[in-house]
Amino acid sequence: MSVPLIDGFGRVHRDLRISVTDRCNFRCSYCMPADGLDWLPREDLLSFEEIERIASLMVRRFGIDSIRLTGGEPTVRANLPVLVGKLAALGVDLALTTNGATLGLLADKLFAAGLRRINISLDSLRPDRFRDLTRRDDLHRVLDGIDAAVAAGLDPVKVNAVMMRGVNHDEIVDFARFGRDKGVEVRFIEFMPLDADQSWSSDKVVPLDEIVSTVAAAFPLVPVERSHSPAAVWQYADGRGSFGVIASVTEAFCGSCDRVRLTAEGMFRNCLFAVQEHDLRGLLRSGAGDDEIASVVAAAVMDKWAGHAINQVHFIRPRRSMSQIGG
Ligand code: SAM
Ligand code: SF4
C-alpha cells in the first residue's frame, strides 16, 4: 500500500517530472546560453532501467500517478519510445514536453509505445524570430511536428509559448488564432528567472492579466473553473477550444504544487527552484534498497519550502538553468 508523499505544509505530491537528458538540439535564448552548455558525460545519465526503478518506486510507495518526461530535449535521447513503453506500463498518466522538431519521425512511435499527452514548445510563429529565439531555423519542422502529434492520435496536444516583453508579446493574438485553427490548446507561460544567461528581469514578464485581456479583445472568452492544474484556462465563447496561462511569476501556484523532479543525472529536487538536491543515482549505484531510497525521497519532500519567492528580495536563483533541471 502506498503512503502519500507529503510535505511540511500538507501538500500531497503526485506528479513526477523526469529529465531524460540535459542535451538539446535547440539553444532557446530564455533557457540556454548562445554557446551552449557542457553536456553531462553519457555515463552520468540515468539508464532507462534506473529511471524505471525510481519511477516504479515512486508509484508503488508514494502513489505518484502522473509522470512527465522532459529535458533538455527528451527526443534527442536514443530509443525514447522504449522508455515510454516502460513507464506507460506503470499505469500512470504519462506526458512528454518537447520542442517538437523531431516529432515528424517520432510521434507515431511514441503513441505506439503508450504516450497519450504531449506539450510542444513554440515561442514564435514568425520564421526570423523563431530562428533568433531558438538559434535553429526549424519553425517548419516544429509546425510539422505539431501536425504529426495530432495525426498520431496524441490528445491533448498543447503548445507552450513563453511570453517575453519586447521579444514575442506582440504574438499573443496570433498564438490564440493558431490554437483555434489547429485545434490545440495554447498555454502561455510567464518568463521565469531560469535562463542560463541570467538576463531575466521582472519587466520582461508578460503577466496573466495582460495575456488574457489581449486575447479577450480579439475573441470573447468564458473562464473555466480552476482545477488543481497550474494553468488558468479560458474557453472561447464561440466553442472553438480553449487556452491556458501558467502564471508562475505573478500568481504563483506554489500553495497547491504537487510536483517533484528527477534530473537527468539522478538528482531528486523538491521544487523547480530548489537550491538543494538529493543524489538518487549515487544510492542506486551503491546498491541501496527501496527502503533507503524511499526514506531519502520522503525526507527531501518534507523539507520543501512554502514557495519560490521570485518576487521577494530573499529569492535565491537556482544554480542550474531550466534545460538542466527539466521544465
Ligand atoms: N526541450 C523541451 C521543450 O523545450 O519543450 C523540454 C525542456 S524545456 C526546459 C521545458 C519547458 O520549459 C518548455 O516549455 C520551455 O519553453 C520552458 N522554459 C524554458 N526556459 C524557461 C524560462 N526561463 N521561463 C519559462 N519557461 C521556460
Ligand atoms: Fe532546448 Fe527546450 Fe531549453 Fe529550448 S526550452 S533550449 S528546446 S531545453
Coordinates of N, CA and C in Angstrom, one line a residue, residues 31-247:
C31 N 16.6 30.0 -22.2 CA 16.8 28.7 -21.5 C 18.3 28.4 -21.5
M32 N 19.0 28.6 -22.6 CA 20.4 28.2 -22.7 C 21.2 29.4 -23.2
P33 N 22.5 29.4 -22.9 CA 23.4 30.5 -23.4 C 23.7 30.2 -24.9
A34 N 24.1 31.3 -25.6 CA 24.3 31.1 -27.1 C 25.3 30.1 -27.4
D35 N 26.3 29.9 -26.6 CA 27.4 28.9 -27.0 C 27.1 27.6 -26.3
G36 N 25.9 27.4 -25.8 CA 25.5 26.1 -25.2 C 26.1 25.9 -23.8
L37 N 25.8 24.7 -23.4 CA 26.3 24.3 -22.0 C 27.2 23.0 -22.2
D38 N 28.0 22.7 -21.2 CA 28.7 21.5 -21.2 C 27.7 20.3 -20.9
W39 N 27.6 19.4 -21.8 CA 26.7 18.2 -21.6 C 27.3 17.3 -20.6
L40 N 26.4 16.6 -19.9 CA 26.9 15.6 -18.9 C 27.5 14.4 -19.7
P41 N 28.6 13.8 -19.2 CA 29.1 12.6 -19.8 C 28.0 11.5 -19.8
R42 N 27.9 10.7 -20.9 CA 26.8 9.7 -21.0 C 26.7 8.9 -19.8
E43 N 27.8 8.5 -19.2 CA 27.7 7.5 -18.1 C 27.1 8.1 -16.8
D44 N 27.0 9.5 -16.9 CA 26.4 10.2 -15.7 C 24.8 10.2 -15.8
L45 N 24.3 10.0 -17.0 CA 22.9 9.9 -17.2 C 22.3 8.7 -16.6
L46 N 21.1 8.8 -16.0 CA 20.5 7.6 -15.5 C 20.1 6.7 -16.7
S47 N 20.3 5.4 -16.6 CA 19.9 4.5 -17.7 C 18.4 4.3 -17.6
F48 N 17.8 3.8 -18.7 CA 16.4 3.6 -18.7 C 15.9 2.7 -17.5
E49 N 16.8 1.7 -17.2 CA 16.4 0.8 -16.1 C 16.5 1.5 -14.8
E50 N 17.4 2.4 -14.6 CA 17.5 3.2 -13.4 C 16.3 4.2 -13.3
I51 N 15.9 4.8 -14.4 CA 14.7 5.7 -14.4 C 13.5 4.8 -14.0
E52 N 13.4 3.7 -14.7 CA 12.2 2.8 -14.4 C 12.1 2.4 -12.9
R53 N 13.3 2.1 -12.4 CA 13.3 1.7 -11.0 C 12.8 2.8 -10.0
I54 N 13.3 4.0 -10.3 CA 12.9 5.1 -9.4 C 11.4 5.4 -9.6
A55 N 11.0 5.4 -10.9 CA 9.6 5.8 -11.2 C 8.7 4.7 -10.6
S56 N 9.0 3.5 -10.7 CA 8.2 2.4 -10.2 C 8.1 2.5 -8.6
L57 N 9.3 2.8 -8.0 CA 9.2 3.0 -6.5 C 8.3 4.2 -6.2
M58 N 8.4 5.3 -6.9 CA 7.6 6.4 -6.6 C 6.1 6.1 -6.8
V59 N 5.8 5.3 -7.7 CA 4.4 4.9 -8.0 C 3.9 4.0 -6.8
R60 N 4.7 2.9 -6.6 CA 4.3 1.9 -5.6 C 4.3 2.5 -4.2
R61 N 5.3 3.2 -3.8 CA 5.5 3.6 -2.4 C 4.7 4.9 -2.1
F62 N 4.6 5.8 -3.1 CA 4.0 7.1 -2.8 C 2.8 7.5 -3.6
G63 N 2.3 6.6 -4.4 CA 1.1 6.9 -5.2 C 1.2 7.9 -6.2
I64 N 2.5 8.1 -6.7 CA 2.6 9.0 -7.9 C 1.8 8.5 -9.0
D65 N 0.9 9.4 -9.6 CA 0.1 8.9 -10.7 C 0.2 9.6 -12.0
S66 N 1.2 10.6 -12.0 CA 1.4 11.4 -13.2 C 2.9 11.5 -13.4
I67 N 3.4 11.2 -14.6 CA 4.8 11.3 -14.9 C 5.0 12.1 -16.2
R68 N 5.8 13.1 -16.2 CA 6.1 13.9 -17.4 C 7.6 13.7 -17.8
L69 N 7.9 13.4 -19.0 CA 9.3 13.3 -19.4 C 9.7 14.6 -20.1
T70 N 10.8 15.1 -19.7 CA 11.3 16.4 -20.2 C 12.8 16.4 -20.4
G71 N 13.4 17.6 -20.5 CA 14.9 17.6 -20.6 C 15.4 19.0 -20.3
G72 N 16.5 19.4 -20.8 CA 17.0 19.2 -22.2 C 15.9 18.8 -23.2
E73 N 16.3 18.3 -24.3 CA 15.3 17.8 -25.3 C 15.1 16.3 -25.2
P74 N 14.0 15.8 -24.7 CA 13.9 14.4 -24.5 C 14.0 13.6 -25.7
T75 N 13.6 14.1 -26.9 CA 13.6 13.3 -28.1 C 15.0 13.1 -28.7
V76 N 16.0 13.8 -28.1 CA 17.4 13.5 -28.6 C 18.0 12.3 -27.8
R77 N 17.3 11.8 -26.8 CA 17.8 10.6 -26.2 C 17.4 9.4 -27.0
A78 N 18.4 8.6 -27.4 CA 18.2 7.5 -28.3 C 17.1 6.5 -27.7
N79 N 16.3 6.0 -28.5 CA 15.3 4.9 -28.1 C 14.3 5.4 -27.1
L80 N 13.9 6.7 -27.1 CA 13.0 7.2 -26.2 C 11.7 6.4 -26.1
P81 N 11.2 5.9 -27.2 CA 9.9 5.1 -27.1 C 10.1 3.9 -26.2
V82 N 11.3 3.4 -26.1 CA 11.5 2.2 -25.2 C 11.2 2.6 -23.8
L83 N 11.7 3.8 -23.4 CA 11.5 4.3 -22.0 C 10.0 4.6 -21.8
V84 N 9.4 5.2 -22.9 CA 7.9 5.5 -22.8 C 7.2 4.2 -22.5
G85 N 7.5 3.1 -23.2 CA 6.9 1.8 -23.0 C 7.0 1.3 -21.6
K86 N 8.2 1.5 -21.0 CA 8.4 1.0 -19.6 C 7.6 1.8 -18.6
L87 N 7.5 3.1 -18.8 CA 6.8 4.0 -17.9 C 5.3 3.9 -18.1
A88 N 4.8 3.7 -19.4 CA 3.4 3.5 -19.6 C 2.9 2.3 -18.9
A89 N 3.8 1.3 -18.8 CA 3.4 0.0 -18.2 C 3.1 0.2 -16.7
L90 N 3.5 1.3 -16.1 CA 3.3 1.6 -14.7 C 1.9 2.0 -14.4
G91 N 1.1 2.3 -15.5 CA -0.3 2.7 -15.4 C -0.5 4.2 -15.0
V92 N 0.5 5.0 -15.2 CA 0.4 6.4 -14.8 C -0.1 7.3 -16.0
D93 N -0.5 8.5 -15.7 CA -0.8 9.4 -16.7 C 0.5 10.0 -17.2
L94 N 0.9 9.5 -18.4 CA 2.3 9.8 -18.9 C 2.2 10.9 -20.0
A95 N 3.1 11.9 -19.8 CA 3.1 13.0 -20.8 C 4.6 13.3 -21.2
L96 N 4.7 14.1 -22.2 CA 6.1 14.5 -22.7 C 6.1 16.0 -23.0
T97 N 7.2 16.7 -22.7 CA 7.3 18.0 -23.1 C 8.5 18.1 -24.1
T98 N 8.3 18.6 -25.3 CA 9.4 18.5 -26.3 C 9.4 19.8 -27.2
N99 N 10.5 20.1 -27.8 CA 10.5 21.2 -28.7 C 9.8 20.8 -30.1
G100 N 9.5 19.6 -30.3 CA 8.7 19.2 -31.4 C 9.4 19.0 -32.7
A101 N 10.7 19.3 -32.8 CA 11.4 19.3 -34.1 C 11.5 18.0 -34.7
T102 N 11.5 16.9 -33.9 CA 11.7 15.6 -34.5 C 10.4 14.7 -34.4
L103 N 9.3 15.4 -34.1 CA 8.0 14.6 -33.9 C 7.5 14.0 -35.2
G104 N 7.9 14.7 -36.4 CA 7.5 14.1 -37.7 C 8.0 12.7 -37.8
L105 N 9.1 12.3 -37.2 CA 9.6 11.0 -37.2 C 9.2 10.1 -36.1
L106 N 8.9 10.8 -34.9 CA 8.7 10.0 -33.7 C 7.3 9.9 -33.2
A107 N 6.4 10.8 -33.6 CA 5.1 10.9 -33.0 C 4.4 9.5 -33.0
D108 N 4.4 8.8 -34.1 CA 3.7 7.5 -34.2 C 4.3 6.5 -33.3
K109 N 5.7 6.5 -33.2 CA 6.4 5.5 -32.3 C 6.1 5.8 -30.9
L110 N 6.0 7.1 -30.5 CA 5.7 7.4 -29.1 C 4.3 7.0 -28.7
F111 N 3.4 7.2 -29.7 CA 2.0 6.8 -29.4 C 1.9 5.3 -29.3
A112 N 2.6 4.6 -30.2 CA 2.5 3.1 -30.1 C 3.1 2.6 -28.8
A113 N 4.1 3.4 -28.3 CA 4.7 2.9 -27.0 C 3.8 3.2 -25.8
G114 N 2.8 4.0 -26.0 CA 1.9 4.3 -24.9 C 1.7 5.7 -24.5
L115 N 2.4 6.6 -25.1 CA 2.3 8.1 -24.8 C 0.9 8.6 -25.3
R116 N 0.3 9.4 -24.5 CA -1.0 9.9 -25.0 C -1.1 11.5 -24.9
R117 N -0.3 12.1 -24.0 CA -0.4 13.5 -23.9 C 1.0 14.2 -24.2
I118 N 0.9 15.3 -24.9 CA 2.2 16.0 -25.3 C 2.0 17.5 -25.2
N119 N 3.1 18.1 -24.8 CA 3.2 19.6 -24.8 C 4.4 19.9 -25.8
I120 N 4.1 20.8 -26.7 CA 5.2 21.1 -27.7 C 5.5 22.6 -27.5
S121 N 6.8 22.9 -27.3 CA 7.1 24.3 -27.1 C 7.3 25.1 -28.4
L122 N 6.7 26.3 -28.5 CA 6.8 27.1 -29.7 C 6.6 28.5 -29.3
D123 N 7.6 29.4 -29.5 CA 7.5 30.7 -28.9 C 7.4 31.8 -29.9
S124 N 7.4 31.4 -31.2 CA 7.2 32.4 -32.3 C 6.7 31.7 -33.5
L125 N 5.7 32.4 -34.2 CA 5.2 31.8 -35.4 C 5.8 32.5 -36.6
R126 N 6.8 33.4 -36.3 CA 7.5 34.1 -37.4 C 8.9 33.5 -37.6
P127 N 9.2 33.0 -38.8 CA 10.4 32.3 -39.1 C 11.7 33.0 -38.6
D128 N 11.8 34.3 -38.9 CA 13.0 35.0 -38.5 C 13.1 35.1 -36.9
R129 N 12.0 35.4 -36.3 CA 12.0 35.5 -34.9 C 12.3 34.1 -34.2
F130 N 11.6 33.1 -34.8 CA 11.8 31.7 -34.3 C 13.3 31.4 -34.3
R131 N 14.0 31.7 -35.5 CA 15.4 31.4 -35.6 C 16.2 32.2 -34.6
D132 N 15.9 33.4 -34.4 CA 16.6 34.2 -33.4 C 16.5 33.7 -32.0
L133 N 15.2 33.2 -31.7 CA 14.9 32.7 -30.3 C 15.6 31.4 -30.0
T134 N 15.5 30.5 -31.0 CA 15.9 29.1 -30.8 C 17.3 28.8 -31.3
R135 N 17.9 29.8 -32.1 CA 19.1 29.6 -32.8 C 19.1 28.4 -33.7
R136 N 17.9 28.1 -34.2 CA 17.8 27.0 -35.2 C 16.7 27.4 -36.2
D137 N 16.9 27.1 -37.4 CA 16.0 27.5 -38.5 C 14.9 26.4 -38.7
D138 N 14.2 26.1 -37.6 CA 13.4 24.8 -37.7 C 11.9 25.1 -37.5
L139 N 11.4 26.3 -37.7 CA 10.0 26.5 -37.5 C 9.1 25.5 -38.2
H140 N 9.5 25.3 -39.5 CA 8.7 24.3 -40.3 C 8.6 23.0 -39.7
R141 N 9.8 22.5 -39.1 CA 9.8 21.2 -38.5 C 8.9 21.1 -37.3
V142 N 8.9 22.2 -36.5 CA 8.1 22.2 -35.3 C 6.6 22.2 -35.7
L143 N 6.3 23.0 -36.7 CA 4.9 23.0 -37.2 C 4.5 21.7 -37.7
D144 N 5.4 21.0 -38.5 CA 5.1 19.7 -39.0 C 4.9 18.7 -37.8
G145 N 5.8 18.9 -36.7 CA 5.7 18.1 -35.5 C 4.4 18.2 -34.8
I146 N 3.8 19.4 -34.8 CA 2.5 19.6 -34.1 C 1.5 18.8 -35.0
D147 N 1.5 18.9 -36.3 CA 0.6 18.2 -37.1 C 0.8 16.7 -36.9
A148 N 2.0 16.2 -36.9 CA 2.3 14.8 -36.7 C 1.7 14.3 -35.4
A149 N 1.9 15.1 -34.3 CA 1.4 14.7 -33.0 C -0.2 14.5 -33.0
V150 N -0.8 15.5 -33.7 CA -2.3 15.4 -33.8 C -2.7 14.1 -34.6
A151 N -2.0 14.0 -35.8 CA -2.3 12.9 -36.7 C -2.0 11.5 -36.0
A152 N -1.0 11.5 -35.1 CA -0.7 10.2 -34.4 C -1.8 9.8 -33.4
G153 N -2.6 10.8 -33.1 CA -3.7 10.5 -32.1 C -3.4 11.0 -30.7
L154 N -2.2 11.7 -30.5 CA -1.9 12.2 -29.2 C -3.0 13.2 -28.8
D155 N -3.5 13.2 -27.6 CA -4.6 14.0 -27.2 C -4.7 14.1 -25.7
P156 N -4.5 15.3 -25.1 CA -4.4 16.6 -25.8 C -3.0 16.9 -26.3
V157 N -2.9 17.7 -27.4 CA -1.7 18.3 -27.9 C -1.8 19.7 -27.4
K158 N -0.8 20.1 -26.5 CA -0.8 21.5 -26.1 C 0.5 22.2 -26.6
V159 N 0.4 23.5 -26.8 CA 1.5 24.3 -27.3 C 1.9 25.2 -26.3
N160 N 3.2 25.1 -25.8 CA 3.7 26.0 -24.7 C 4.4 27.2 -25.3
A161 N 4.0 28.4 -25.0 CA 4.6 29.6 -25.5 C 5.1 30.5 -24.4
V162 N 6.4 30.7 -24.2 CA 6.9 31.5 -23.1 C 6.8 33.0 -23.7
M163 N 6.1 33.8 -22.9 CA 5.9 35.2 -23.4 C 6.9 36.1 -22.8
M164 N 7.6 36.9 -23.6 CA 8.6 37.8 -23.1 C 8.4 39.2 -23.7
R165 N 8.3 40.2 -22.8 CA 8.1 41.5 -23.3 C 9.2 42.0 -24.2
G166 N 8.9 42.6 -25.3 CA 9.9 43.1 -26.2 C 10.5 42.0 -27.1
V167 N 10.1 40.8 -26.9 CA 10.6 39.7 -27.7 C 9.5 39.1 -28.6
N168 N 8.4 38.6 -27.9 CA 7.3 38.0 -28.7 C 5.9 38.3 -28.1
H169 N 5.8 39.3 -27.3 CA 4.5 39.6 -26.7 C 3.5 40.1 -27.7
D170 N 4.0 40.6 -28.8 CA 3.1 41.0 -29.9 C 2.4 39.9 -30.6
E171 N 2.7 38.6 -30.3 CA 2.2 37.5 -31.0 C 1.1 36.8 -30.2
I172 N 0.6 37.4 -29.1 CA -0.4 36.7 -28.3 C -1.6 36.4 -29.1
V173 N -2.2 37.3 -29.9 CA -3.4 37.0 -30.6 C -3.1 36.0 -31.7
D174 N -1.9 36.1 -32.3 CA -1.5 35.2 -33.4 C -1.5 33.7 -32.8
F175 N -1.0 33.6 -31.6 CA -1.0 32.3 -31.0 C -2.4 31.8 -30.7
A176 N -3.2 32.7 -30.2 CA -4.6 32.3 -29.9 C -5.3 31.8 -31.2
R177 N -5.1 32.5 -32.3 CA -5.7 32.2 -33.5 C -5.1 30.8 -34.0
F178 N -3.8 30.7 -33.8 CA -3.1 29.4 -34.2 C -3.8 28.2 -33.5
G179 N -4.0 28.4 -32.2 CA -4.6 27.3 -31.4 C -6.0 27.0 -31.8
R180 N -6.8 28.0 -32.1 CA -8.1 27.8 -32.6 C -8.2 27.1 -33.9
D181 N -7.3 27.5 -34.8 CA -7.3 26.9 -36.1 C -6.8 25.5 -36.1
K182 N -5.8 25.2 -35.3 CA -5.2 23.8 -35.3 C -6.0 22.9 -34.4
G183 N -6.8 23.4 -33.5 CA -7.5 22.6 -32.5 C -6.6 22.1 -31.4
V184 N -5.6 23.0 -31.1 CA -4.7 22.6 -30.0 C -4.8 23.7 -28.9
E185 N -4.5 23.3 -27.6 CA -4.6 24.3 -26.6 C -3.3 25.0 -26.4
V186 N -3.2 26.3 -26.6 CA -2.0 27.1 -26.4 C -1.9 27.4 -24.9
R187 N -0.7 27.2 -24.3 CA -0.5 27.6 -22.9 C 0.6 28.7 -22.9
F188 N 0.1 29.9 -22.6 CA 1.1 31.0 -22.4 C 1.8 30.8 -21.1
I189 N 3.1 30.9 -21.1 CA 3.9 30.7 -19.9 C 4.6 32.0 -19.5
E190 N 4.5 32.4 -18.3 CA 5.3 33.6 -17.8 C 6.7 33.3 -17.8
F191 N 7.5 34.2 -18.3 CA 9.0 34.0 -18.3 C 9.5 33.9 -16.9
M192 N 10.3 32.9 -16.6 CA 10.8 32.7 -15.2 C 12.3 32.9 -15.1
P193 N 12.9 33.3 -14.0 CA 14.3 33.5 -13.9 C 15.1 32.2 -13.8
L194 N 15.1 31.5 -14.9 CA 15.8 30.2 -15.0 C 16.6 30.2 -16.3
D195 N 16.8 31.3 -16.9 CA 17.6 31.4 -18.2 C 19.1 31.3 -17.8
A196 N 19.8 30.6 -18.7 CA 21.2 30.4 -18.4 C 22.0 31.7 -18.5
D197 N 21.5 32.7 -19.3 CA 22.2 33.9 -19.4 C 22.0 34.9 -18.3
Q198 N 21.1 34.6 -17.4 CA 20.6 35.4 -16.3 C 20.2 36.8 -16.8
S199 N 19.5 36.8 -17.9 CA 19.0 38.1 -18.5 C 17.6 38.4 -18.0
W200 N 17.0 37.5 -17.2 CA 15.6 37.7 -16.8 C 15.5 39.0 -15.9
S201 N 14.4 39.7 -16.2 CA 14.1 40.8 -15.2 C 12.6 40.9 -15.2
S202 N 12.0 41.4 -14.1 CA 10.6 41.4 -13.9 C 9.9 42.1 -15.0
D203 N 10.5 43.2 -15.6 CA 9.8 43.9 -16.6 C 9.7 43.1 -17.9
K204 N 10.4 42.0 -18.1 CA 10.2 41.2 -19.3 C 9.1 40.2 -19.1
V205 N 8.5 40.1 -17.9 CA 7.4 39.1 -17.7 C 6.1 39.7 -18.3
V206 N 5.4 39.0 -19.1 CA 4.1 39.4 -19.6 C 3.1 38.8 -18.6
P207 N 2.4 39.6 -17.8 CA 1.6 39.0 -16.8 C 0.3 38.4 -17.3
L208 N -0.3 37.4 -16.6 CA -1.5 36.8 -16.9 C -2.6 37.7 -17.3
D209 N -2.8 38.8 -16.5 CA -3.9 39.7 -16.8 C -3.8 40.3 -18.2
E210 N -2.6 40.7 -18.6 CA -2.3 41.3 -19.9 C -2.6 40.3 -21.0
I211 N -2.1 39.0 -20.8 CA -2.3 38.0 -21.8 C -3.8 37.8 -22.0
V212 N -4.6 37.6 -20.9 CA -6.0 37.3 -21.1 C -6.7 38.5 -21.7
S213 N -6.4 39.7 -21.3 CA -7.2 40.9 -21.8 C -6.8 41.0 -23.3
T214 N -5.6 40.7 -23.7 CA -5.2 40.8 -25.1 C -6.0 39.8 -26.0
V215 N -6.1 38.5 -25.5 CA -6.8 37.5 -26.2 C -8.3 37.9 -26.2
A216 N -8.8 38.4 -25.1 CA -10.3 38.7 -25.0 C -10.7 39.8 -25.9
A217 N -9.7 40.7 -26.2 CA -10.1 41.8 -27.1 C -10.3 41.3 -28.5
A218 N -9.7 40.1 -28.8 CA -9.8 39.6 -30.2 C -10.9 38.5 -30.2
F219 N -11.1 37.7 -29.1 CA -12.0 36.6 -29.1 C -12.7 36.6 -27.8
P220 N -14.0 36.8 -27.7 CA -14.8 36.7 -26.4 C -14.5 35.4 -25.7
L221 N -14.3 35.5 -24.4 CA -13.9 34.3 -23.6 C -14.9 34.0 -22.4
V222 N -14.8 32.8 -22.0 CA -15.5 32.3 -20.8 C -14.5 31.7 -19.9
P223 N -14.4 32.1 -18.6 CA -13.4 31.4 -17.8 C -13.8 30.0 -17.4
V224 N -12.8 29.2 -17.2 CA -13.1 27.8 -16.8 C -12.7 27.7 -15.3
E225 N -13.6 27.0 -14.6 CA -13.3 26.9 -13.1 C -11.9 26.3 -12.9
R226 N -11.2 26.8 -12.0 CA -9.8 26.4 -11.7 C -9.7 25.0 -11.2
S227 N -8.9 24.1 -11.8 CA -8.6 22.8 -11.3 C -7.4 22.8 -10.5
H228 N -6.8 21.6 -10.1 CA -5.5 21.6 -9.4 C -4.4 21.9 -10.3
S229 N -4.6 22.0 -11.6 CA -3.6 22.3 -12.6 C -3.0 23.7 -12.4
P230 N -1.7 23.9 -12.7 CA -1.1 25.2 -12.6 C -1.7 26.2 -13.6
A231 N -2.3 25.7 -14.7 CA -2.7 26.6 -15.7 C -4.1 27.1 -15.4
A232 N -4.3 28.4 -15.5 CA -5.7 29.0 -15.5 C -6.2 28.9 -17.0
V233 N -7.4 28.5 -17.1 CA -7.9 28.2 -18.5 C -9.1 29.0 -18.9
W234 N -9.2 29.5 -20.1 CA -10.4 30.2 -20.6 C -10.8 29.4 -21.9
Q235 N -12.2 29.4 -22.1 CA -12.7 28.9 -23.3 C -13.1 30.0 -24.2
Y236 N -13.0 29.8 -25.5 CA -13.5 30.7 -26.4 C -15.0 30.6 -26.4
A237 N -15.7 31.8 -26.4 CA -17.2 31.8 -26.2 C -17.8 31.2 -27.4
D238 N -17.2 31.1 -28.6 CA -17.8 30.5 -29.8 C -17.6 29.0 -29.8
G239 N -17.0 28.5 -28.8 CA -16.8 27.0 -28.7 C -15.6 26.5 -29.4
R240 N -14.7 27.3 -29.9 CA -13.6 26.8 -30.7 C -12.4 26.6 -29.8
G241 N -12.5 25.9 -28.8 CA -11.4 25.5 -28.0 C -11.1 26.4 -26.8
S242 N -9.9 26.3 -26.3 CA -9.5 27.0 -25.0 C -8.0 27.3 -25.1
F243 N -7.6 28.1 -24.1 CA -6.2 28.4 -23.9 C -5.9 28.5 -22.4
G244 N -4.7 28.4 -22.1 CA -4.3 28.5 -20.7 C -3.2 29.5 -20.4
V245 N -3.0 29.9 -19.2 CA -1.9 30.7 -18.8 C -1.3 30.1 -17.6
I246 N 0.1 29.9 -17.6 CA 0.8 29.4 -16.4 C 1.5 30.6 -15.9
A247 N 0.9 31.1 -14.8 CA 1.4 32.4 -14.2 C 2.3 32.1 -13.0

